[in-house]
Amino acid sequence: MKLVLVISSLGGGGAERVMTLLANAWVERGNEVTLITLASDRMDRYPLDPAVRRIALDVAGNSAHVLAAIGHNIVRIRALRRAIAASRPDAVISFIAESNVRVLIAAAGLCVPVIISERTALNGHHMRGVWRTLRRWSYPRATAIVAQTRRCAAELEVLAHRQVDVIANPVSIESHPEEAIASERAGGHTLLAVGRLSPEKGFDLLIEAFAQVAERHPDWNLMILGEGPLRTELARKVAEQNLGGRIAMPGFDAHIRQAMRRADLFVLSSRYEGFPNALLEAMTEGRACVSFDCNAGPRELIEHGKNGWLVPAGDVPAMAAALDALMRDADLRQRLGHRAREVTATYALPAILDQWNALVLSVLPPPTQRVLQS
């Protein structure tokens, strides 16, 4: 099987991490995979298997005005079309809204199936006017559309007027000795959050919630791992709360899972999600997790009070109360973390890859259909 995967970049982000996992898993099963990004490979944050053919078009960037944006996107679409045609794939898989639109335009007339995947909730991700129009026009032309949750699929079905497949994000299983974890977590208590420093992740709300309980829990610190455009604004918010010594934002960390093992409690403060990779990974690591019940994702993973804790979306006082309860109760954290690991059976990488394989096979024209190599 020859697959072309397309995404804007391999910079730090959930969609980028998932595409990297899938690309590596496909080549490990003996398939030919080409991964194309609009951005330069200088932005890459996730390691690809050497067997993955990497094409970095290096045509990403901001435009000064509308005419420049039109010109730049024509260049991007032409570059994509050339790269896809040269790869002669059996199927193309694209992640993220703007990339999906570009790929659908670029692949028109190439007689190759195109599978597109939205990676966040439509009601949360606000595309600019022209992109919204192009999405509404182009999405029905995809060979297949994938959402990560049934709730997101329902939104897409209204937009595209067609069936949408649901394939959740995979999680890789990392082995590690328990005694090493215990030693890493020795001393103090850490509340961990992970994600891009951008509005949808709600770290401003998290800082407010932590500020409400910090004085009652002097042995707890908050660590936010990630990078993004709101760093300066969030740092100012931390300073305003006089919590510079209690809240750390060390930036992007390629070893997220190790940080999760050292943490005592994981928090997801997103305003909206597609499917929260970091929450899934934290649960797989057996961490107690608390999350806003935002419009898609957390509710699919967390059964409130059994394997995690859900808080009404955007409710800062409720989040503060949940943090307070979980910080003071080590037994509750242990019980939730123990049950959290059970999500692994559903979302393990081999099971999710099998679902992708089945979808790819279903869109291939009969003359080229064949069983994916295993």
Tab-separated table of C-alpha atoms in Angstrom, residues 1-359:
chain	number	residue	atom	x	y	z
A	1	MET	CA	0.000	0.000	0.000
A	2	LYS	CA	1.280	3.449	-0.953
A	3	LEU	CA	-0.072	6.242	1.223
A	4	VAL	CA	0.466	9.993	1.149
A	5	LEU	CA	-0.194	11.838	4.436
A	6	VAL	CA	-0.576	15.624	4.434
A	7	ILE	CA	-0.518	18.111	7.311
A	8	SER	CA	0.576	21.743	7.647
A	9	SER	CA	3.616	20.962	9.795
A	10	LEU	CA	5.059	18.523	12.287
A	11	GLY	CA	5.382	21.210	14.931
A	12	GLY	CA	4.246	20.453	18.464
A	13	GLY	CA	0.556	19.579	18.482
A	14	GLY	CA	-1.892	16.724	18.936
A	15	ALA	CA	-2.768	16.225	15.267
A	16	GLU	CA	0.919	16.261	14.351
A	17	ARG	CA	1.687	13.650	16.998
A	18	VAL	CA	-1.109	11.374	15.770
A	19	MET	CA	-0.048	11.633	12.140
A	20	THR	CA	3.513	10.755	13.146
A	21	LEU	CA	2.297	7.721	15.118
A	22	LEU	CA	0.237	6.499	12.170
A	23	ALA	CA	3.014	7.076	9.629
A	24	ASN	CA	5.523	5.138	11.723
A	25	ALA	CA	3.042	2.321	12.358
A	26	TRP	CA	2.186	1.969	8.669
A	27	VAL	CA	5.801	1.666	7.560
A	28	GLU	CA	6.449	-0.817	10.353
A	29	ARG	CA	3.758	-2.977	8.730
A	30	GLY	CA	5.611	-2.795	5.432
A	31	ASN	CA	3.659	-0.087	3.633
A	32	GLU	CA	5.110	2.829	1.638
A	33	VAL	CA	4.375	6.150	3.301
A	34	THR	CA	5.113	9.690	2.136
A	35	LEU	CA	4.455	12.499	4.606
A	36	ILE	CA	4.057	15.978	3.116
A	37	THR	CA	4.031	19.249	5.040
A	38	LEU	CA	3.600	22.793	3.823
A	39	ALA	CA	6.117	23.940	6.431
A	40	SER	CA	9.836	23.328	6.442
A	41	ASP	CA	11.152	20.273	8.254
A	42	ARG	CA	13.013	22.696	10.538
A	43	MET	CA	9.745	22.879	12.493
A	44	ASP	CA	9.573	19.109	13.065
A	45	ARG	CA	9.120	18.137	16.710
A	46	TYR	CA	8.194	14.455	16.405
A	47	PRO	CA	10.547	11.705	15.203
A	48	LEU	CA	9.641	9.865	12.006
A	49	ASP	CA	10.753	6.353	11.135
A	50	PRO	CA	13.586	6.641	8.544
A	51	ALA	CA	11.454	4.533	6.197
A	52	VAL	CA	8.881	7.346	5.940
A	53	ARG	CA	9.561	9.480	2.857
A	54	ARG	CA	9.504	13.087	4.094
A	55	ILE	CA	8.585	15.966	1.770
A	56	ALA	CA	8.710	19.438	3.306
A	57	LEU	CA	7.407	21.892	0.706
A	58	ASP	CA	8.515	24.939	2.733
A	59	VAL	CA	5.665	27.098	1.405
A	60	ALA	CA	4.008	27.957	4.728
A	61	GLY	CA	3.927	31.438	6.199
A	62	ASN	CA	1.761	34.461	6.870
A	63	SER	CA	0.382	36.761	4.179
A	64	ALA	CA	0.388	40.549	4.469
A	65	HIS	CA	-2.995	41.025	2.763
A	66	VAL	CA	-5.783	39.210	0.941
A	67	LEU	CA	-4.182	39.286	-2.498
A	68	ALA	CA	-0.933	37.928	-1.089
A	69	ALA	CA	-2.867	35.158	0.687
A	70	ILE	CA	-4.552	34.151	-2.582
A	71	GLY	CA	-1.211	34.072	-4.368
A	72	HIS	CA	0.480	32.098	-1.611
A	73	ASN	CA	-2.307	29.529	-1.523
A	74	ILE	CA	-2.140	29.046	-5.286
A	75	VAL	CA	1.567	28.303	-4.851
A	76	ARG	CA	0.812	25.871	-2.001
A	77	ILE	CA	-1.897	24.040	-3.921
A	78	ARG	CA	0.292	23.680	-7.017
A	79	ALA	CA	3.182	22.379	-4.895
A	80	LEU	CA	0.856	19.892	-3.198
A	81	ARG	CA	-0.534	18.703	-6.511
A	82	ARG	CA	2.956	18.088	-7.924
A	83	ALA	CA	4.065	16.211	-4.793
A	84	ILE	CA	0.934	14.050	-4.668
A	85	ALA	CA	1.062	13.243	-8.377
A	86	ALA	CA	4.770	12.366	-8.210
A	87	SER	CA	4.152	9.990	-5.283
A	88	ARG	CA	1.498	8.017	-7.224
A	89	PRO	CA	-0.289	6.955	-4.012
A	90	ASP	CA	-3.131	4.506	-3.579
A	91	ALA	CA	-4.769	7.000	-1.212
A	92	VAL	CA	-4.179	10.433	0.336
A	93	ILE	CA	-4.982	11.195	3.980
A	94	SER	CA	-5.112	14.811	5.146
A	95	PHE	CA	-5.386	16.245	8.661
A	96	ILE	CA	-6.720	19.674	9.793
A	97	ALA	CA	-9.283	21.911	8.124
A	98	GLU	CA	-7.219	24.285	5.949
A	99	SER	CA	-4.940	21.463	4.785
A	100	ASN	CA	-8.001	19.380	3.955
A	101	VAL	CA	-9.359	22.110	1.682
A	102	ARG	CA	-6.025	22.585	-0.069
A	103	VAL	CA	-5.561	18.851	-0.595
A	104	LEU	CA	-9.050	18.380	-2.012
A	105	ILE	CA	-8.404	21.158	-4.534
A	106	ALA	CA	-4.882	19.946	-5.309
A	107	ALA	CA	-5.954	16.333	-5.883
A	108	ALA	CA	-8.893	17.165	-8.156
A	109	GLY	CA	-8.630	15.117	-11.344
A	110	LEU	CA	-5.767	12.935	-10.109
A	111	CYS	CA	-8.083	9.909	-9.686
A	112	VAL	CA	-6.776	9.138	-6.207
A	113	PRO	CA	-9.041	8.639	-3.166
A	114	VAL	CA	-8.748	11.467	-0.633
A	115	ILE	CA	-9.624	10.895	3.031
A	116	ILE	CA	-9.850	14.039	5.132
A	117	SER	CA	-9.930	14.257	8.909
A	118	GLU	CA	-11.155	17.116	11.082
A	119	ARG	CA	-9.139	17.264	14.291
A	120	THR	CA	-11.323	19.543	16.405
A	121	ALA	CA	-14.951	20.488	16.912
A	122	LEU	CA	-16.466	22.650	14.165
A	123	ASN	CA	-18.339	24.771	16.697
A	124	GLY	CA	-15.089	25.596	18.470
A	125	HIS	CA	-12.713	26.096	15.547
A	126	HIS	CA	-13.687	29.325	13.787
A	127	MET	CA	-12.337	29.384	10.223
A	128	ARG	CA	-12.208	32.717	8.443
A	129	GLY	CA	-14.977	33.504	5.958
A	130	VAL	CA	-13.382	32.345	2.725
A	131	TRP	CA	-12.093	29.150	4.341
A	132	ARG	CA	-15.529	28.347	5.733
A	133	THR	CA	-17.002	28.728	2.246
A	134	LEU	CA	-14.299	26.576	0.684
A	135	ARG	CA	-14.743	23.913	3.369
A	136	ARG	CA	-18.474	23.741	2.758
A	137	TRP	CA	-17.850	23.444	-0.994
A	138	SER	CA	-14.934	20.994	-0.893
A	139	TYR	CA	-15.734	18.557	1.934
A	140	PRO	CA	-18.573	16.788	0.084
A	141	ARG	CA	-16.016	15.982	-2.631
A	142	ALA	CA	-13.805	13.936	-0.295
A	143	THR	CA	-13.835	10.173	-0.761
A	144	ALA	CA	-14.260	9.763	3.003
A	145	ILE	CA	-14.397	12.052	6.035
A	146	VAL	CA	-13.145	11.117	9.494
A	147	ALA	CA	-13.995	12.626	12.873
A	148	GLN	CA	-12.542	11.622	16.215
A	149	THR	CA	-15.816	11.475	18.157
A	150	ARG	CA	-19.470	10.838	17.356
A	151	ARG	CA	-20.354	14.370	18.477
A	152	CYS	CA	-17.886	15.910	16.011
A	153	ALA	CA	-19.095	13.520	13.298
A	154	ALA	CA	-22.651	14.781	13.759
A	155	GLU	CA	-21.485	18.360	13.142
A	156	LEU	CA	-19.583	17.312	10.030
A	157	GLU	CA	-22.527	15.363	8.660
A	158	VAL	CA	-24.650	18.516	8.774
A	159	LEU	CA	-21.900	20.459	6.992
A	160	ALA	CA	-21.055	17.884	4.319
A	161	HIS	CA	-24.476	16.245	3.926
A	162	ARG	CA	-22.960	12.771	4.054
A	163	GLN	CA	-21.862	10.006	6.393
A	164	VAL	CA	-18.760	10.624	8.488
A	165	ASP	CA	-16.605	7.832	9.913
A	166	VAL	CA	-15.461	7.962	13.526
A	167	ILE	CA	-11.898	6.910	14.339
A	168	ALA	CA	-10.485	7.996	17.683
A	169	ASN	CA	-6.882	8.950	18.272
A	170	PRO	CA	-4.457	6.147	19.097
A	171	VAL	CA	-2.205	5.942	22.102
A	172	SER	CA	1.139	4.184	22.102
A	173	ILE	CA	2.037	1.968	25.027
A	174	GLU	CA	5.371	2.757	26.658
A	175	SER	CA	6.938	0.276	29.050
A	176	HIS	CA	8.712	1.569	32.139
A	177	PRO	CA	9.738	0.136	35.507
A	178	GLU	CA	7.420	1.165	38.343
A	179	GLU	CA	10.308	1.797	40.688
A	180	ALA	CA	11.725	4.361	38.248
A	181	ILE	CA	8.414	6.204	38.195
A	182	ALA	CA	8.241	6.291	41.981
A	183	SER	CA	11.701	7.795	42.254
A	184	GLU	CA	10.951	10.371	39.543
A	185	ARG	CA	7.866	11.545	41.447
A	186	ALA	CA	9.568	11.848	44.816
A	187	GLY	CA	9.170	15.186	46.596
A	188	GLY	CA	6.360	17.758	46.295
A	189	HIS	CA	3.194	17.496	44.226
A	190	THR	CA	2.708	18.471	40.591
A	191	LEU	CA	-0.462	19.420	38.768
A	192	LEU	CA	0.311	18.966	35.066
A	193	ALA	CA	-1.300	20.477	31.965
A	194	VAL	CA	-0.129	19.941	28.391
A	195	GLY	CA	-0.997	21.747	25.167
A	196	ARG	CA	-0.388	24.586	22.791
A	197	LEU	CA	-0.394	27.987	24.481
A	198	SER	CA	-3.409	29.194	22.515
A	199	PRO	CA	-6.941	30.319	23.440
A	200	GLU	CA	-8.716	27.001	22.920
A	201	LYS	CA	-6.615	25.272	25.593
A	202	GLY	CA	-8.008	27.506	28.325
A	203	PHE	CA	-4.807	27.887	30.316
A	204	ASP	CA	-5.963	31.345	31.405
A	205	LEU	CA	-8.920	29.644	33.098
A	206	LEU	CA	-6.622	27.052	34.663
A	207	ILE	CA	-4.341	29.726	36.116
A	208	GLU	CA	-7.383	31.402	37.694
A	209	ALA	CA	-8.607	28.092	39.150
A	210	PHE	CA	-5.185	27.196	40.540
A	211	ALA	CA	-4.869	30.662	42.079
A	212	GLN	CA	-8.054	30.005	44.060
A	213	VAL	CA	-6.598	26.880	45.721
A	214	ALA	CA	-2.853	27.540	45.750
A	215	GLU	CA	-2.779	29.002	49.265
A	216	ARG	CA	-4.584	25.949	50.688
A	217	HIS	CA	-2.099	23.583	49.022
A	218	PRO	CA	1.386	25.105	49.409
A	219	ASP	CA	3.081	21.805	48.499
A	220	TRP	CA	1.461	21.754	45.024
A	221	ASN	CA	2.839	23.441	41.899
A	222	LEU	CA	1.325	23.779	38.427
A	223	MET	CA	3.361	22.944	35.331
A	224	ILE	CA	2.071	23.812	31.847
A	225	LEU	CA	4.024	22.133	29.054
A	226	GLY	CA	3.699	23.575	25.563
A	227	GLU	CA	4.501	26.555	23.406
A	228	GLY	CA	2.366	29.034	21.513
A	229	PRO	CA	1.234	32.596	20.871
A	230	LEU	CA	-0.220	33.297	24.338
A	231	ARG	CA	3.017	32.790	26.273
A	232	THR	CA	3.446	36.478	27.103
A	233	GLU	CA	-0.202	36.931	28.076
A	234	LEU	CA	-0.212	33.831	30.273
A	235	ALA	CA	3.063	34.828	31.934
A	236	ARG	CA	1.517	38.199	32.746
A	237	LYS	CA	-1.489	36.460	34.261
A	238	VAL	CA	0.773	34.316	36.442
A	239	ALA	CA	2.606	37.437	37.634
A	240	GLU	CA	-0.684	39.192	38.413
A	241	GLN	CA	-1.607	36.268	40.680
A	242	ASN	CA	1.836	36.405	42.365
A	243	LEU	CA	2.365	32.755	41.446
A	244	GLY	CA	5.660	33.008	39.600
A	245	GLY	CA	7.237	30.515	41.988
A	246	ARG	CA	4.325	28.082	41.795
A	247	ILE	CA	3.445	27.967	38.069
A	248	ALA	CA	6.055	26.916	35.514
A	249	MET	CA	5.787	27.100	31.716
A	250	PRO	CA	9.051	25.518	30.535
A	251	GLY	CA	7.934	25.166	26.899
A	252	PHE	CA	7.593	22.225	24.559
A	253	ASP	CA	8.681	18.854	25.936
A	254	ALA	CA	9.245	15.923	23.587
A	255	HIS	CA	9.088	13.543	26.576
A	256	ILE	CA	5.516	14.236	27.661
A	257	ARG	CA	4.903	10.731	28.946
A	258	GLN	CA	7.813	10.958	31.382
A	259	ALA	CA	6.425	14.247	32.686
A	260	MET	CA	3.046	12.560	33.164
A	261	ARG	CA	4.608	9.768	35.213
A	262	ARG	CA	6.164	12.351	37.522
A	263	ALA	CA	2.885	14.243	37.947
A	264	ASP	CA	0.377	13.622	40.738
A	265	LEU	CA	-2.661	14.996	38.925
A	266	PHE	CA	-3.404	15.891	35.285
A	267	VAL	CA	-5.774	18.677	34.233
A	268	LEU	CA	-7.386	19.504	30.879
A	269	SER	CA	-8.775	23.049	30.770
A	270	SER	CA	-9.753	23.284	27.093
A	271	ARG	CA	-12.599	25.441	25.847
A	272	TYR	CA	-13.049	22.956	23.008
A	273	GLU	CA	-11.331	19.855	21.676
A	274	GLY	CA	-11.445	17.382	18.844
A	275	PHE	CA	-10.008	14.496	20.791
A	276	PRO	CA	-7.692	15.295	23.710
A	277	ASN	CA	-4.497	13.329	23.089
A	278	ALA	CA	-2.831	14.568	26.254
A	279	LEU	CA	-5.772	13.438	28.393
A	280	LEU	CA	-5.726	9.989	26.781
A	281	GLU	CA	-1.984	9.666	27.352
A	282	ALA	CA	-2.256	10.783	30.969
A	283	MET	CA	-4.992	8.208	31.591
A	284	THR	CA	-2.879	5.521	29.915
A	285	GLU	CA	-0.085	6.429	32.344
A	286	GLY	CA	-2.461	5.859	35.262
A	287	ARG	CA	-2.728	9.482	36.314
A	288	ALA	CA	-5.802	10.845	38.042
A	289	CYS	CA	-7.328	13.340	35.612
A	290	VAL	CA	-9.732	16.268	35.911
A	291	SER	CA	-11.157	17.960	32.835
A	292	PHE	CA	-13.613	20.568	31.692
A	293	ASP	CA	-16.521	18.781	30.011
A	294	CYS	CA	-16.004	20.748	26.798
A	295	ASN	CA	-17.974	20.081	23.644
A	296	ALA	CA	-16.118	16.992	22.412
A	297	GLY	CA	-13.557	14.520	23.687
A	298	PRO	CA	-13.332	14.407	27.485
A	299	ARG	CA	-16.762	12.813	27.961
A	300	GLU	CA	-15.793	10.000	25.576
A	301	LEU	CA	-12.827	9.159	27.816
A	302	ILE	CA	-13.915	10.030	31.348
A	303	GLU	CA	-16.749	8.435	33.285
A	304	HIS	CA	-17.164	10.987	36.035
A	305	GLY	CA	-16.146	9.758	39.473
A	306	LYS	CA	-14.996	6.364	38.201
A	307	ASN	CA	-11.929	6.895	36.021
A	308	GLY	CA	-11.624	10.676	36.177
A	309	TRP	CA	-13.372	13.900	37.116
A	310	LEU	CA	-15.499	16.104	34.831
A	311	VAL	CA	-16.219	19.775	35.516
A	312	PRO	CA	-18.817	21.933	33.707
A	313	ALA	CA	-17.159	23.551	30.695
A	314	GLY	CA	-15.500	26.883	31.442
A	315	ASP	CA	-16.629	26.945	35.092
A	316	VAL	CA	-13.567	28.253	36.941
A	317	PRO	CA	-14.987	27.987	40.497
A	318	ALA	CA	-16.066	24.389	39.782
A	319	MET	CA	-12.602	23.578	38.455
A	320	ALA	CA	-11.038	25.121	41.579
A	321	ALA	CA	-13.325	23.007	43.780
A	322	ALA	CA	-12.403	19.856	41.859
A	323	LEU	CA	-8.690	20.608	42.126
A	324	ASP	CA	-9.082	21.254	45.847
A	325	ALA	CA	-10.863	17.927	46.391
A	326	LEU	CA	-8.361	15.910	44.362
A	327	MET	CA	-5.283	17.601	45.763
A	328	ARG	CA	-6.334	16.818	49.337
A	329	ASP	CA	-7.306	13.161	48.702
A	330	ALA	CA	-4.432	10.881	47.681
A	331	ASP	CA	-6.629	7.777	47.916
A	332	LEU	CA	-9.126	9.237	45.459
A	333	ARG	CA	-6.326	10.110	43.051
A	334	GLN	CA	-5.008	6.565	43.284
A	335	ARG	CA	-8.434	5.027	42.620
A	336	LEU	CA	-9.120	7.246	39.632
A	337	GLY	CA	-5.663	6.648	38.181
A	338	HIS	CA	-5.993	2.886	38.518
A	339	ARG	CA	-9.288	2.872	36.599
A	340	ALA	CA	-8.004	5.409	34.060
A	341	ARG	CA	-5.543	2.887	32.624
A	342	GLU	CA	-8.456	0.790	31.366
A	343	VAL	CA	-8.929	3.130	28.374
A	344	THR	CA	-5.765	1.656	26.892
A	345	ALA	CA	-7.560	-1.437	25.604
A	346	THR	CA	-9.882	0.692	23.454
A	347	TYR	CA	-7.398	3.224	22.131
A	348	ALA	CA	-4.178	1.217	21.713
A	349	LEU	CA	-2.364	2.027	18.465
A	350	PRO	CA	-2.802	-1.418	16.794
A	351	ALA	CA	-6.587	-1.302	17.251
A	352	ILE	CA	-6.897	2.238	15.874
A	353	LEU	CA	-4.560	1.452	12.971
A	354	ASP	CA	-6.787	-1.486	12.034
A	355	GLN	CA	-9.732	0.917	11.804
A	356	TRP	CA	-7.770	3.217	9.502
A	357	ASN	CA	-6.712	0.247	7.378
A	358	ALA	CA	-10.310	-0.878	6.996
A	359	LEU	CA	-11.362	2.604	5.895
